[in-house]
Amino acid sequence: MDLRLLSYFLAVFDAGSISAAARELHIGQPSLSRQIRNLERSLGISLFTVGPKASATPSAIAFAPIARDLMARAVQAEATIKSMDHNEAIRLTIAGPPTTVADVIAPFIAQSGAQGLLANIREVLPNAIYRELAQYRADLVIGSSPPPAHLEYIVVGYSPIWAQLPDDKKSVHKKEITLAEVAQYPLAIVDDNHNVRRVFDQAIAEAGLSVQIAFET
């Protein structure tokens, strides 16, 4: 598939009209229209309605994320090939939840220095972390829950769940507290976009306890 035609399609799709896209691309409107028609013929679908507005068809709306994915993979492939051609180490993109990025990934990159393998970091909510691989936005991810069955993984560490209490609570000086003790207090806790919340909720349910959620973050 001609990547140039894909870039023209995305320009029109994002600009909302062929005329606006032509101005942004600095090419003539008739020429851009011909390129869009060439793409439509190669795909066998209609991407835009006929007229000055050239509204996106349902097929175009469905095709847009596919086109973006193809363009992103082409850019990634080109960068990889150039690195190999110059005998450079392949640089990787890693994704992780914000806390994992701050506590695990960032210190590793700082220790590795400028010549490390990790060139880019993406912060993603835990419930969306494995989509970064499926959509080719990252080469590897660090998640806080097991991945889907078709993905290979290794466990790189374990992290406890921390309970922070006001100074006036009798449990404040303990190194560990039980779930039953935690359940006695109103809780400020992350929402269920975070795996730690789902793990906590499951543990509470399995213990036959209930908790009062004061607010979620």
PDB file of N, CA and C in Angstrom, residues 17 39 76 86 97 120 129 147 149-150 158 166 172 184 186 207:
ATOM      1  N   SER A  17     -11.708  18.606   5.158  1.00  0.00           N
ATOM      2  CA  SER A  17     -12.049  18.897   3.766  1.00  0.00           C
ATOM      3  C   SER A  17     -10.803  18.782   2.908  1.00  0.00           C
ATOM      4  N   LEU A  39      -6.604   6.131  -4.096  1.00  0.00           N
ATOM      5  CA  LEU A  39      -6.648   5.294  -2.901  1.00  0.00           C
ATOM      6  C   LEU A  39      -7.988   4.577  -2.796  1.00  0.00           C
ATOM      7  N   GLN A  76       8.466   3.485  12.458  1.00  0.00           N
ATOM      8  CA  GLN A  76       9.257   2.666  13.374  1.00  0.00           C
ATOM      9  C   GLN A  76      10.204   1.749  12.605  1.00  0.00           C
ATOM     10  N   HIS A  86      23.639   1.871  10.481  1.00  0.00           N
ATOM     11  CA  HIS A  86      24.740   2.639  11.058  1.00  0.00           C
ATOM     12  C   HIS A  86      25.389   1.909  12.240  1.00  0.00           C
ATOM     13  N   PRO A  97       2.557   2.095  33.767  1.00  0.00           N
ATOM     14  CA  PRO A  97       1.741   3.006  34.565  1.00  0.00           C
ATOM     15  C   PRO A  97       2.619   4.114  35.145  1.00  0.00           C
ATOM     16  N   ASN A 120      12.429   5.916  24.623  1.00  0.00           N
ATOM     17  CA  ASN A 120      11.172   6.638  24.799  1.00  0.00           C
ATOM     18  C   ASN A 120      10.330   5.932  25.852  1.00  0.00           C
ATOM     19  N   ILE A 129      -2.540  -0.925  29.472  1.00  0.00           N
ATOM     20  CA  ILE A 129      -1.107  -1.075  29.229  1.00  0.00           C
ATOM     21  C   ILE A 129      -0.808  -2.054  28.104  1.00  0.00           C
ATOM     22  N   PRO A 147      -0.456 -10.454  31.798  1.00  0.00           N
ATOM     23  CA  PRO A 147      -0.943 -10.052  30.479  1.00  0.00           C
ATOM     24  C   PRO A 147      -1.890 -11.089  29.899  1.00  0.00           C
ATOM     25  N   ALA A 149      -3.196 -14.161  27.591  1.00  0.00           N
ATOM     26  CA  ALA A 149      -2.530 -15.462  27.487  1.00  0.00           C
ATOM     27  C   ALA A 149      -1.576 -15.562  26.300  1.00  0.00           C
ATOM     28  N   HIS A 150      -1.817 -14.789  25.229  1.00  0.00           N
ATOM     29  CA  HIS A 150      -0.979 -14.930  24.032  1.00  0.00           C
ATOM     30  C   HIS A 150       0.351 -14.189  24.152  1.00  0.00           C
ATOM     31  N   TYR A 158       8.009  -7.497  42.911  1.00  0.00           N
ATOM     32  CA  TYR A 158       6.754  -7.421  43.649  1.00  0.00           C
ATOM     33  C   TYR A 158       6.732  -6.118  44.437  1.00  0.00           C
ATOM     34  N   PRO A 166      -3.493   8.530  59.512  1.00  0.00           N
ATOM     35  CA  PRO A 166      -3.206   9.722  60.327  1.00  0.00           C
ATOM     36  C   PRO A 166      -2.453   9.336  61.598  1.00  0.00           C
ATOM     37  N   VAL A 172      -0.872   3.170  63.448  1.00  0.00           N
ATOM     38  CA  VAL A 172       0.052   3.929  62.620  1.00  0.00           C
ATOM     39  C   VAL A 172       1.493   3.474  62.761  1.00  0.00           C
ATOM     40  N   GLN A 184     -11.602  -0.754  58.805  1.00  0.00           N
ATOM     41  CA  GLN A 184     -12.204   0.064  59.862  1.00  0.00           C
ATOM     42  C   GLN A 184     -12.211   1.553  59.512  1.00  0.00           C
ATOM     43  N   PRO A 186     -12.408   4.987  56.802  1.00  0.00           N
ATOM     44  CA  PRO A 186     -12.804   5.499  55.483  1.00  0.00           C
ATOM     45  C   PRO A 186     -11.548   5.600  54.607  1.00  0.00           C
ATOM     46  N   ALA A 207     -12.102 -11.904  51.699  1.00  0.00           N
ATOM     47  CA  ALA A 207     -12.059 -11.919  53.164  1.00  0.00           C
ATOM     48  C   ALA A 207     -13.438 -11.707  53.776  1.00  0.00           C
TER      49      ALA A 207
END
